[in-house]
Amino acid sequence: MQRKIDQWFEEHRDEMVQDIMRLCRIRSVREESREGMPYGEGPARVLAEALSMAEGMGFATRNYENYVGTVDYNDKETELLILAHLDVVPEGTGWTVTEPYAPKVVDGRLYARGSADDKGPAVAALYALRVLRELDVSLSRNVRLLLGTDEERGSSDLKYYFEREKAPRHSFSPDASYPVCNVEKGSFGGSFTAEWAESAALPRIVYAKGGQTSNVVPRDAEAVVEGLSVPEVDAVARAYADKTKARFTVTTSEDGKGVKITVLGEGAHASTPEKGNNAALALVEMLCGLPLAPCEGVERLRAVAEIFPHGDGAGQAAGVAQSDEISGALTLNIGIFEYTLTGLRGVIDSRVPVCANEDNMSRVLERRLADRGLTLSTTKMRAPHHTPADSPLVRTLLHVYEEVTGQKGYCYSMGGGTYVHNIEGGVAFGCAKEEVDNHMHGPDEFAVVEDLVESARMFARVIVGMCG
């Protein structure tokens, strides 16, 4: 059977790649809801396309009002649920290999937004069901593939689904790295704000902004200042370019009345801020180095630079750094920052270990910010997730991983939350290899084609092991 599965994928690998590209061409970023489309047109379109693909393979499907869709192998009781998502983060800027929604294979890598997160893995899971069907494998229990459309913005799609369906005993999501992630940190999110009366004193900041979503390290940022010359600002920018390793460009503003500063850092997932270079925080520090006229806005900006300094992804300066043996160290990202003539706003995305709680997280941040005239609001903490390493599913996943790859399997903890975070007994399994940086949430996102094919082969074996 294993030999037949491998041979089938050799014959169908190109078709699988074409189906992944078919989904990647659709911009499935969450937008304003429309009638019958809770997350906008893009997510609804990609879900319809994926379900049509599954129906063409002979599977029974169901669309849950464009929140999620499901694909069932047979009509028996579901033993295993595989959860993948079809929504993507915004495309951002800086793509060089291809445009975000123009998928392209170069040197064995499939470049496109969603190729790795999570359309490629979703199609790999669908093809795992397909190979078993076409090889006439009879399963005594059902495996269901769930295709969601709101993973990137909070997984409200799963809330909708599980209000109508019960979770099976076993579930995994191909939305991480191999081998098996059985521990996911909790999360803390919140906004900090400040308001003040406009000051006309020069030099001053007209605006500053960076970042589009809280769970991404901002790659780009920009600002306009008045009352200074381009050479004056450029001299400060060069110094902070050396300090932050971000790239600063200084020009005359479009209206000719001020100086525009653009910053290029490096994007990364919020759970791994050390892998990125936060352009928004680099900009904040640089602006604090300018000879600005004293005013309340500048005081608040300097407070932000003090509490969330560029390069501090562990929350040290904010007073919330902590770690434990089960889940590792806390991470902290400022994913969105905005400054105007009358106020500022920043959005925090922190991945917290098991030891974190309201007392050592929310209240500490609230006091620290309040001491410098900033207000913490709209906070939310999510508990961590832990599935024991000796569960039947984890044992099966590790066995298949070792059998197919020839490498030692093990469990690990991660800072990012996956689709199984709130599902008892759920784990993440694949599809990326730990040593591969897929540029997830950044420009030139890619998936290694061979890794996706190997993943599909492993998923098929897992299905047989759990549902045979």
Tab-separated table of C-alpha atoms in Angstrom:
chain	number	residue	atom	x	y	z
A	1	MET	CA	0.000	0.000	0.000
A	2	GLN	CA	2.765	2.465	0.899
A	3	ARG	CA	4.463	1.841	-2.446
A	4	LYS	CA	1.190	2.453	-4.286
A	5	ILE	CA	0.654	5.743	-2.444
A	6	ASP	CA	4.149	6.930	-3.336
A	7	GLN	CA	3.726	5.923	-6.964
A	8	TRP	CA	0.357	7.692	-7.185
A	9	PHE	CA	1.893	10.955	-6.011
A	10	GLU	CA	4.703	10.683	-8.525
A	11	GLU	CA	2.044	10.537	-11.219
A	12	HIS	CA	-0.114	13.338	-9.786
A	13	ARG	CA	2.381	15.806	-8.281
A	14	ASP	CA	2.046	18.314	-11.154
A	15	GLU	CA	-1.726	18.185	-10.925
A	16	MET	CA	-1.519	18.853	-7.188
A	17	VAL	CA	0.698	21.880	-7.785
A	18	GLN	CA	-1.752	23.231	-10.365
A	19	ASP	CA	-4.609	22.886	-7.881
A	20	ILE	CA	-2.640	24.789	-5.234
A	21	MET	CA	-1.961	27.536	-7.770
A	22	ARG	CA	-5.652	27.578	-8.614
A	23	LEU	CA	-6.445	28.609	-5.029
A	24	CYS	CA	-3.465	30.940	-4.672
A	25	ARG	CA	-4.721	33.091	-7.537
A	26	ILE	CA	-7.649	34.178	-5.373
A	27	ARG	CA	-7.055	37.081	-2.979
A	28	SER	CA	-8.716	35.680	0.139
A	29	VAL	CA	-7.928	38.424	2.657
A	30	ARG	CA	-10.729	39.086	5.127
A	31	GLU	CA	-12.741	42.210	4.293
A	32	GLU	CA	-16.044	43.773	5.284
A	33	SER	CA	-18.854	41.250	5.467
A	34	ARG	CA	-21.475	41.134	2.755
A	35	GLU	CA	-24.782	39.308	2.565
A	36	GLY	CA	-23.980	35.605	2.672
A	37	MET	CA	-20.245	36.364	2.864
A	38	PRO	CA	-19.233	36.871	6.507
A	39	TYR	CA	-15.608	37.661	5.634
A	40	GLY	CA	-16.098	39.335	2.268
A	41	GLU	CA	-15.950	38.144	-1.314
A	42	GLY	CA	-12.383	36.748	-1.425
A	43	PRO	CA	-12.716	34.152	1.351
A	44	ALA	CA	-16.109	33.068	-0.012
A	45	ARG	CA	-14.694	32.686	-3.533
A	46	VAL	CA	-11.736	30.573	-2.472
A	47	LEU	CA	-13.940	28.336	-0.334
A	48	ALA	CA	-16.298	27.747	-3.249
A	49	GLU	CA	-13.338	26.938	-5.488
A	50	ALA	CA	-11.853	24.454	-3.010
A	51	LEU	CA	-15.178	22.698	-2.442
A	52	SER	CA	-15.722	22.487	-6.196
A	53	MET	CA	-12.275	20.909	-6.477
A	54	ALA	CA	-13.190	18.306	-3.830
A	55	GLU	CA	-16.546	17.569	-5.462
A	56	GLY	CA	-14.735	16.963	-8.743
A	57	MET	CA	-12.767	14.250	-6.956
A	58	GLY	CA	-16.014	12.558	-5.883
A	59	PHE	CA	-16.222	13.703	-2.267
A	60	ALA	CA	-19.295	14.828	-0.382
A	61	THR	CA	-18.902	18.453	0.718
A	62	ARG	CA	-20.812	20.986	2.774
A	63	ASN	CA	-20.587	24.748	2.898
A	64	TYR	CA	-21.401	26.159	6.341
A	65	GLU	CA	-22.721	29.527	5.158
A	66	ASN	CA	-19.268	30.564	3.891
A	67	TYR	CA	-17.695	30.311	7.336
A	68	VAL	CA	-16.113	26.920	6.706
A	69	GLY	CA	-16.481	24.035	4.293
A	70	THR	CA	-16.052	20.318	4.913
A	71	VAL	CA	-14.974	17.350	2.809
A	72	ASP	CA	-15.856	13.833	4.020
A	73	TYR	CA	-14.218	10.557	3.005
A	74	ASN	CA	-17.282	8.453	3.838
A	75	ASP	CA	-20.565	8.652	5.787
A	76	LYS	CA	-19.315	6.922	8.942
A	77	GLU	CA	-18.566	8.497	12.314
A	78	THR	CA	-15.721	10.988	12.081
A	79	GLU	CA	-12.604	9.815	13.901
A	80	LEU	CA	-10.107	12.339	12.561
A	81	LEU	CA	-10.521	16.008	11.681
A	82	ILE	CA	-7.893	17.777	9.564
A	83	LEU	CA	-8.184	21.556	9.789
A	84	ALA	CA	-6.674	23.854	7.168
A	85	HIS	CA	-7.493	27.443	6.267
A	86	LEU	CA	-7.869	29.253	2.960
A	87	ASP	CA	-7.748	32.872	4.155
A	88	VAL	CA	-4.446	34.753	3.954
A	89	VAL	CA	-2.821	37.823	5.475
A	90	PRO	CA	-2.595	40.983	3.333
A	91	GLU	CA	-0.007	40.795	0.572
A	92	GLY	CA	2.172	43.655	1.824
A	93	THR	CA	5.036	44.964	-0.303
A	94	GLY	CA	8.506	43.905	-1.406
A	95	TRP	CA	7.668	40.891	-3.589
A	96	THR	CA	10.468	40.150	-6.032
A	97	VAL	CA	9.972	36.665	-7.512
A	98	THR	CA	6.353	37.125	-8.586
A	99	GLU	CA	3.228	39.069	-7.678
A	100	PRO	CA	1.423	37.812	-4.549
A	101	TYR	CA	-1.496	36.245	-6.463
A	102	ALA	CA	0.398	35.152	-9.556
A	103	PRO	CA	1.768	31.784	-8.343
A	104	LYS	CA	5.045	30.713	-9.880
A	105	VAL	CA	7.333	27.697	-9.398
A	106	VAL	CA	11.041	28.543	-9.315
A	107	ASP	CA	13.720	25.988	-8.402
A	108	GLY	CA	11.210	23.663	-6.764
A	109	ARG	CA	9.558	26.427	-4.756
A	110	LEU	CA	5.980	27.576	-5.292
A	111	TYR	CA	5.833	31.335	-4.679
A	112	ALA	CA	2.494	32.983	-3.857
A	113	ARG	CA	0.612	34.388	-0.895
A	114	GLY	CA	-0.940	31.373	0.811
A	115	SER	CA	1.313	28.777	-0.812
A	116	ALA	CA	2.671	27.799	2.606
A	117	ASP	CA	0.025	29.376	4.849
A	118	ASP	CA	-2.221	27.507	4.317
A	119	LYS	CA	-3.528	26.763	0.828
A	120	GLY	CA	-0.653	24.462	-0.101
A	121	PRO	CA	-1.133	22.307	3.023
A	122	ALA	CA	-4.914	22.349	2.519
A	123	VAL	CA	-4.585	20.900	-0.973
A	124	ALA	CA	-1.992	18.400	0.284
A	125	ALA	CA	-4.571	17.173	2.813
A	126	LEU	CA	-7.248	16.978	0.111
A	127	TYR	CA	-4.921	14.947	-2.090
A	128	ALA	CA	-4.279	12.579	0.825
A	129	LEU	CA	-7.996	11.812	0.822
A	130	ARG	CA	-7.990	11.529	-2.953
A	131	VAL	CA	-5.166	9.016	-3.193
A	132	LEU	CA	-6.918	6.691	-0.737
A	133	ARG	CA	-10.196	6.961	-2.641
A	134	GLU	CA	-8.549	6.260	-5.993
A	135	LEU	CA	-6.691	3.285	-4.510
A	136	ASP	CA	-10.044	1.979	-3.188
A	137	VAL	CA	-8.967	2.070	0.467
A	138	SER	CA	-11.910	1.280	2.730
A	139	LEU	CA	-11.936	3.083	6.078
A	140	SER	CA	-13.975	1.925	9.061
A	141	ARG	CA	-14.313	5.523	10.286
A	142	ASN	CA	-14.518	8.876	8.554
A	143	VAL	CA	-11.832	11.486	8.103
A	144	ARG	CA	-13.127	15.006	7.582
A	145	LEU	CA	-11.161	17.863	6.049
A	146	LEU	CA	-12.307	21.241	7.330
A	147	LEU	CA	-11.481	24.280	5.198
A	148	GLY	CA	-11.805	27.535	7.104
A	149	THR	CA	-11.743	31.179	6.095
A	150	ASP	CA	-10.909	33.220	9.217
A	151	GLU	CA	-7.826	31.684	10.818
A	152	GLU	CA	-5.692	34.794	10.342
A	153	ARG	CA	-8.143	37.069	12.139
A	154	GLY	CA	-9.182	35.038	15.165
A	155	SER	CA	-10.848	31.802	13.971
A	156	SER	CA	-14.417	32.976	14.417
A	157	ASP	CA	-15.203	30.542	11.589
A	158	LEU	CA	-14.375	27.621	13.870
A	159	LYS	CA	-16.576	29.060	16.621
A	160	TYR	CA	-19.441	29.049	14.139
A	161	TYR	CA	-18.676	25.479	13.084
A	162	PHE	CA	-18.319	24.005	16.575
A	163	GLU	CA	-21.583	25.579	17.667
A	164	ARG	CA	-23.142	23.194	15.138
A	165	GLU	CA	-20.837	20.166	15.129
A	166	LYS	CA	-18.941	18.320	17.825
A	167	ALA	CA	-15.207	17.804	17.674
A	168	PRO	CA	-14.005	14.238	17.054
A	169	ARG	CA	-11.497	12.558	19.346
A	170	HIS	CA	-8.508	13.404	17.178
A	171	SER	CA	-7.562	16.406	15.065
A	172	PHE	CA	-4.507	17.997	13.526
A	173	SER	CA	-3.743	21.082	11.480
A	174	PRO	CA	-1.046	21.239	8.783
A	175	ASP	CA	-0.213	24.823	9.693
A	176	ALA	CA	3.207	24.702	11.361
A	177	SER	CA	6.548	22.923	11.068
A	178	TYR	CA	7.405	19.262	11.469
A	179	PRO	CA	7.553	17.057	13.434
A	180	VAL	CA	4.638	17.610	15.933
A	181	CYS	CA	3.671	20.777	17.779
A	182	ASN	CA	1.773	19.682	20.874
A	183	VAL	CA	2.193	22.919	22.874
A	184	GLU	CA	1.021	26.346	21.720
A	185	LYS	CA	1.612	29.424	23.797
A	186	GLY	CA	-1.269	31.562	24.899
A	187	SER	CA	-1.717	35.039	23.491
A	188	PHE	CA	-2.187	38.538	24.771
A	189	GLY	CA	-3.509	41.321	22.599
A	190	GLY	CA	-4.305	44.935	23.315
A	191	SER	CA	-4.022	48.512	22.168
A	192	PHE	CA	-2.314	51.475	23.765
A	193	THR	CA	-3.411	55.020	23.010
A	194	ALA	CA	-2.849	58.643	23.916
A	195	GLU	CA	-4.542	61.900	22.929
A	196	TRP	CA	-3.465	65.547	23.154
A	197	ALA	CA	-4.185	68.991	21.775
A	198	GLU	CA	-2.451	69.830	18.504
A	199	SER	CA	0.756	71.833	18.802
A	200	ALA	CA	1.798	74.160	15.975
A	201	ALA	CA	5.367	74.535	17.281
A	202	LEU	CA	8.052	73.469	14.807
A	203	PRO	CA	9.770	71.148	14.151
A	204	ARG	CA	6.918	68.661	14.536
A	205	ILE	CA	5.684	65.271	13.313
A	206	VAL	CA	2.726	65.509	10.942
A	207	TYR	CA	2.100	61.766	10.950
A	208	ALA	CA	3.829	58.418	11.368
A	209	LYS	CA	2.518	54.972	10.595
A	210	GLY	CA	3.676	51.391	10.182
A	211	GLY	CA	2.160	47.921	10.041
A	212	GLN	CA	-1.124	46.530	8.718
A	213	THR	CA	-1.971	43.689	11.090
A	214	SER	CA	-1.002	42.879	14.651
A	215	ASN	CA	0.318	39.374	14.016
A	216	VAL	CA	3.000	40.494	11.564
A	217	VAL	CA	6.264	42.317	12.292
A	218	PRO	CA	5.921	45.555	10.250
A	219	ARG	CA	8.225	45.611	7.247
A	220	ASP	CA	7.386	49.160	6.159
A	221	ALA	CA	6.801	52.460	7.920
A	222	GLU	CA	6.710	56.127	6.982
A	223	ALA	CA	6.417	59.594	8.497
A	224	VAL	CA	6.347	63.259	7.531
A	225	VAL	CA	7.931	65.990	9.646
A	226	GLU	CA	7.805	69.778	9.280
A	227	GLY	CA	10.326	72.430	10.199
A	228	LEU	CA	13.477	70.514	9.312
A	229	SER	CA	15.477	70.207	6.106
A	230	VAL	CA	16.156	67.018	4.193
A	231	PRO	CA	19.891	67.080	5.118
A	232	GLU	CA	19.070	67.544	8.821
A	233	VAL	CA	16.676	64.601	8.867
A	234	ASP	CA	18.927	62.463	6.687
A	235	ALA	CA	21.850	62.832	9.084
A	236	VAL	CA	19.739	61.467	11.949
A	237	ALA	CA	18.294	58.732	9.740
A	238	ARG	CA	21.755	57.489	8.808
A	239	ALA	CA	22.684	57.154	12.466
A	240	TYR	CA	19.547	55.158	13.233
A	241	ALA	CA	20.009	53.010	10.145
A	242	ASP	CA	23.318	51.889	11.653
A	243	LYS	CA	21.669	51.313	15.029
A	244	THR	CA	18.519	49.474	13.884
A	245	LYS	CA	19.801	47.842	10.656
A	246	ALA	CA	16.644	49.139	8.944
A	247	ARG	CA	16.879	51.110	5.706
A	248	PHE	CA	15.825	54.770	5.849
A	249	THR	CA	15.021	56.957	2.843
A	250	VAL	CA	14.576	60.709	3.293
A	251	THR	CA	12.941	62.924	0.644
A	252	THR	CA	10.844	66.049	0.324
A	253	SER	CA	7.188	65.295	1.080
A	254	GLU	CA	4.685	65.156	-1.754
A	255	ASP	CA	3.206	68.556	-0.923
A	256	GLY	CA	6.657	70.111	-0.668
A	257	LYS	CA	5.989	71.418	2.836
A	258	GLY	CA	7.891	68.845	4.842
A	259	VAL	CA	10.282	65.914	4.846
A	260	LYS	CA	9.129	62.338	4.242
A	261	ILE	CA	10.860	59.398	5.895
A	262	THR	CA	10.302	55.833	4.704
A	263	VAL	CA	11.664	52.818	6.539
A	264	LEU	CA	12.229	49.304	5.243
A	265	GLY	CA	12.706	46.568	7.822
A	266	GLU	CA	11.982	42.856	7.550
A	267	GLY	CA	8.616	41.182	8.030
A	268	ALA	CA	8.099	38.085	10.160
A	269	HIS	CA	5.368	36.325	12.082
A	270	ALA	CA	4.548	38.033	15.372
A	271	SER	CA	5.397	34.844	17.265
A	272	THR	CA	9.019	35.137	16.109
A	273	PRO	CA	9.812	38.871	16.267
A	274	GLU	CA	13.521	38.087	16.438
A	275	LYS	CA	13.342	36.873	12.828
A	276	GLY	CA	12.135	40.267	11.612
A	277	ASN	CA	13.144	43.904	11.869
A	278	ASN	CA	10.277	46.078	13.094
A	279	ALA	CA	10.180	49.093	10.760
A	280	ALA	CA	7.538	50.870	12.862
A	281	LEU	CA	9.644	50.756	16.029
A	282	ALA	CA	12.793	51.694	14.095
A	283	LEU	CA	10.884	54.760	12.863
A	284	VAL	CA	9.709	55.642	16.383
A	285	GLU	CA	13.267	55.555	17.702
A	286	MET	CA	14.568	57.623	14.789
A	287	LEU	CA	11.837	60.260	15.243
A	288	CYS	CA	12.764	60.534	18.915
A	289	GLY	CA	16.295	61.395	17.776
A	290	LEU	CA	15.139	64.460	15.836
A	291	PRO	CA	15.324	67.964	17.389
A	292	LEU	CA	11.547	68.254	17.689
A	293	ALA	CA	9.790	71.105	19.479
A	294	PRO	CA	8.706	70.037	22.976
A	295	CYS	CA	5.039	69.045	23.169
A	296	GLU	CA	2.858	66.379	24.714
A	297	GLY	CA	2.850	64.288	21.554
A	298	VAL	CA	6.640	64.045	21.523
A	299	GLU	CA	6.609	63.060	25.210
A	300	ARG	CA	4.183	60.228	24.479
A	301	LEU	CA	6.217	59.105	21.483
A	302	ARG	CA	9.316	58.889	23.650
A	303	ALA	CA	7.333	56.842	26.143
A	304	VAL	CA	6.564	54.343	23.376
A	305	ALA	CA	10.255	54.143	22.452
A	306	GLU	CA	11.154	53.553	26.096
A	307	ILE	CA	8.555	50.854	26.819
A	308	PHE	CA	8.756	49.106	23.428
A	309	PRO	CA	12.313	49.750	22.196
A	310	HIS	CA	13.330	48.491	18.777
A	311	GLY	CA	14.854	45.010	19.037
A	312	ASP	CA	13.171	44.060	22.327
A	313	GLY	CA	10.922	41.211	21.278
A	314	ALA	CA	10.861	39.659	24.742
A	315	GLY	CA	9.038	42.412	26.652
A	316	GLN	CA	12.005	43.239	28.866
A	317	ALA	CA	11.543	47.012	28.873
A	318	ALA	CA	7.791	46.623	29.285
A	319	GLY	CA	8.383	44.536	32.417
A	320	VAL	CA	6.581	41.409	31.224
A	321	ALA	CA	9.460	39.122	30.176
A	322	GLN	CA	8.914	35.560	31.486
A	323	SER	CA	9.307	31.909	30.491
A	324	ASP	CA	8.687	28.321	31.618
A	325	GLU	CA	9.982	24.870	30.699
A	326	ILE	CA	6.796	23.682	28.991
A	327	SER	CA	6.229	26.508	26.537
A	328	GLY	CA	9.372	28.667	26.502
A	329	ALA	CA	9.721	32.457	26.597
A	330	LEU	CA	7.223	35.259	26.043
A	331	THR	CA	7.422	37.240	22.790
A	332	LEU	CA	6.004	40.706	22.131
A	333	ASN	CA	5.325	42.480	18.837
A	334	ILE	CA	3.979	45.926	18.035
A	335	GLY	CA	2.258	45.118	14.757
A	336	ILE	CA	0.523	48.438	14.094
A	337	PHE	CA	1.582	51.957	15.059
A	338	GLU	CA	-0.047	55.264	14.135
A	339	TYR	CA	0.801	58.833	15.176
A	340	THR	CA	-1.138	61.965	14.215
A	341	LEU	CA	-1.132	65.616	15.281
A	342	THR	CA	-3.533	64.794	18.107
A	343	GLY	CA	-2.925	61.205	19.172
A	344	LEU	CA	-1.215	57.862	18.788
A	345	ARG	CA	-2.190	54.221	18.784
A	346	GLY	CA	-0.267	50.948	18.882
A	347	VAL	CA	-1.426	47.340	18.734
A	348	ILE	CA	0.303	44.631	20.775
A	349	ASP	CA	0.560	40.940	19.858
A	350	SER	CA	2.260	38.907	22.571
A	351	ARG	CA	2.634	35.111	22.718
A	352	VAL	CA	2.696	34.116	26.360
A	353	PRO	CA	3.927	30.976	28.157
A	354	VAL	CA	1.865	28.822	30.494
A	355	CYS	CA	3.044	30.854	33.505
A	356	ALA	CA	1.541	34.120	32.203
A	357	ASN	CA	-1.634	35.527	33.763
A	358	GLU	CA	-3.544	38.783	34.170
A	359	ASP	CA	-1.440	39.849	37.160
A	360	ASN	CA	1.993	39.429	35.565
A	361	MET	CA	0.899	40.530	32.086
A	362	SER	CA	-2.102	42.863	31.728
A	363	ARG	CA	-1.752	44.681	35.017
A	364	VAL	CA	1.996	45.122	34.652
A	365	LEU	CA	1.600	46.605	31.177
A	366	GLU	CA	-1.295	48.785	32.277
A	367	ARG	CA	0.760	50.343	35.106
A	368	ARG	CA	3.873	50.717	32.981
A	369	LEU	CA	1.968	52.540	30.240
A	370	ALA	CA	-0.070	54.676	32.633
A	371	ASP	CA	3.103	55.934	34.287
A	372	ARG	CA	4.060	57.501	30.948
A	373	GLY	CA	0.669	58.867	29.967
A	374	LEU	CA	-0.455	55.979	27.768
A	375	THR	CA	-3.682	53.999	28.139
A	376	LEU	CA	-3.962	50.235	27.672
A	377	SER	CA	-7.313	49.076	26.323
A	378	THR	CA	-9.204	46.276	24.578
A	379	THR	CA	-6.985	43.604	26.115
A	380	LYS	CA	-7.606	39.920	25.596
A	381	MET	CA	-5.718	36.871	26.853
A	382	ARG	CA	-6.034	33.372	25.449
A	383	ALA	CA	-4.947	30.335	27.414
A	384	PRO	CA	-2.139	28.087	26.120
A	385	HIS	CA	-2.833	24.702	24.526
A	386	HIS	CA	-1.170	21.408	25.483
A	387	THR	CA	-1.790	17.880	24.203
A	388	PRO	CA	0.194	15.094	25.922
A	389	ALA	CA	2.936	13.553	23.804
A	390	ASP	CA	1.680	10.026	24.557
A	391	SER	CA	-1.756	10.497	22.968
A	392	PRO	CA	-2.704	7.961	20.220
A	393	LEU	CA	-2.697	10.672	17.549
A	394	VAL	CA	0.713	12.038	18.490
A	395	ARG	CA	2.187	8.542	18.567
A	396	THR	CA	0.762	7.845	15.081
A	397	LEU	CA	2.033	11.143	13.673
A	398	LEU	CA	5.539	10.592	15.016
A	399	HIS	CA	5.616	7.016	13.726
A	400	VAL	CA	4.560	8.102	10.221
A	401	TYR	CA	6.999	11.004	10.243
A	402	GLU	CA	9.920	8.732	11.116
A	403	GLU	CA	8.809	6.084	8.614
A	404	VAL	CA	8.527	8.501	5.679
A	405	THR	CA	11.377	10.927	6.387
A	406	GLY	CA	13.838	8.617	8.121
A	407	GLN	CA	14.384	11.312	10.758
A	408	LYS	CA	13.772	11.208	14.499
A	409	GLY	CA	10.359	12.508	15.493
A	410	TYR	CA	9.763	14.727	18.517
A	411	CYS	CA	7.273	17.185	19.963
A	412	TYR	CA	7.883	20.910	20.340
A	413	SER	CA	6.279	24.154	21.542
A	414	MET	CA	5.462	27.175	19.373
A	415	GLY	CA	4.434	30.775	19.864
A	416	GLY	CA	2.006	30.945	16.979
A	417	GLY	CA	-1.516	29.683	17.461
A	418	THR	CA	-2.879	27.119	15.021
A	419	TYR	CA	-6.389	26.023	14.186
A	420	VAL	CA	-6.378	23.382	16.924
A	421	HIS	CA	-5.555	25.802	19.746
A	422	ASN	CA	-8.989	25.449	21.343
A	423	ILE	CA	-9.620	21.821	20.378
A	424	GLU	CA	-8.926	19.261	23.073
A	425	GLY	CA	-6.373	16.714	21.889
A	426	GLY	CA	-5.462	18.646	18.748
A	427	VAL	CA	-1.908	19.151	17.475
A	428	ALA	CA	-0.137	20.759	14.516
A	429	PHE	CA	1.628	18.499	12.009
A	430	GLY	CA	3.484	20.001	9.032
A	431	CYS	CA	3.744	21.185	6.389
A	432	ALA	CA	7.063	23.042	6.522
A	433	LYS	CA	10.409	21.701	7.621
A	434	GLU	CA	11.866	23.424	10.639
A	435	GLU	CA	15.008	24.554	8.839
A	436	VAL	CA	13.077	26.187	5.963
A	437	ASP	CA	12.035	29.843	6.237
A	438	ASN	CA	8.937	30.032	4.039
A	439	HIS	CA	8.635	33.822	4.443
A	440	MET	CA	5.221	33.220	5.954
A	441	HIS	CA	3.299	36.513	6.288
A	442	GLY	CA	6.115	38.272	4.403
A	443	PRO	CA	7.010	39.016	0.778
A	444	ASP	CA	7.980	36.102	-1.484
A	445	GLU	CA	6.142	33.532	0.613
A	446	PHE	CA	6.852	30.090	-0.796
A	447	ALA	CA	6.290	26.392	-0.213
A	448	VAL	CA	8.765	23.718	-1.215
A	449	VAL	CA	6.871	21.527	-3.676
A	450	GLU	CA	8.615	18.332	-2.576
A	451	ASP	CA	7.730	19.071	1.062
A	452	LEU	CA	4.046	19.433	0.170
A	453	VAL	CA	4.075	16.161	-1.769
A	454	GLU	CA	5.846	14.396	1.088
A	455	SER	CA	3.290	15.880	3.486
A	456	ALA	CA	0.393	14.535	1.431
A	457	ARG	CA	2.000	11.087	1.487
A	458	MET	CA	2.330	11.283	5.261
A	459	PHE	CA	-1.244	12.508	5.717
A	460	ALA	CA	-2.539	9.524	3.754
A	461	ARG	CA	-0.650	7.139	6.040
A	462	VAL	CA	-1.941	8.940	9.141
A	463	ILE	CA	-5.518	8.666	7.894
A	464	VAL	CA	-5.149	4.913	7.409
A	465	GLY	CA	-3.522	4.582	10.828
A	466	MET	CA	-6.275	6.471	12.627
A	467	CYS	CA	-9.366	5.540	10.600
A	468	GLY	CA	-8.531	2.197	8.945
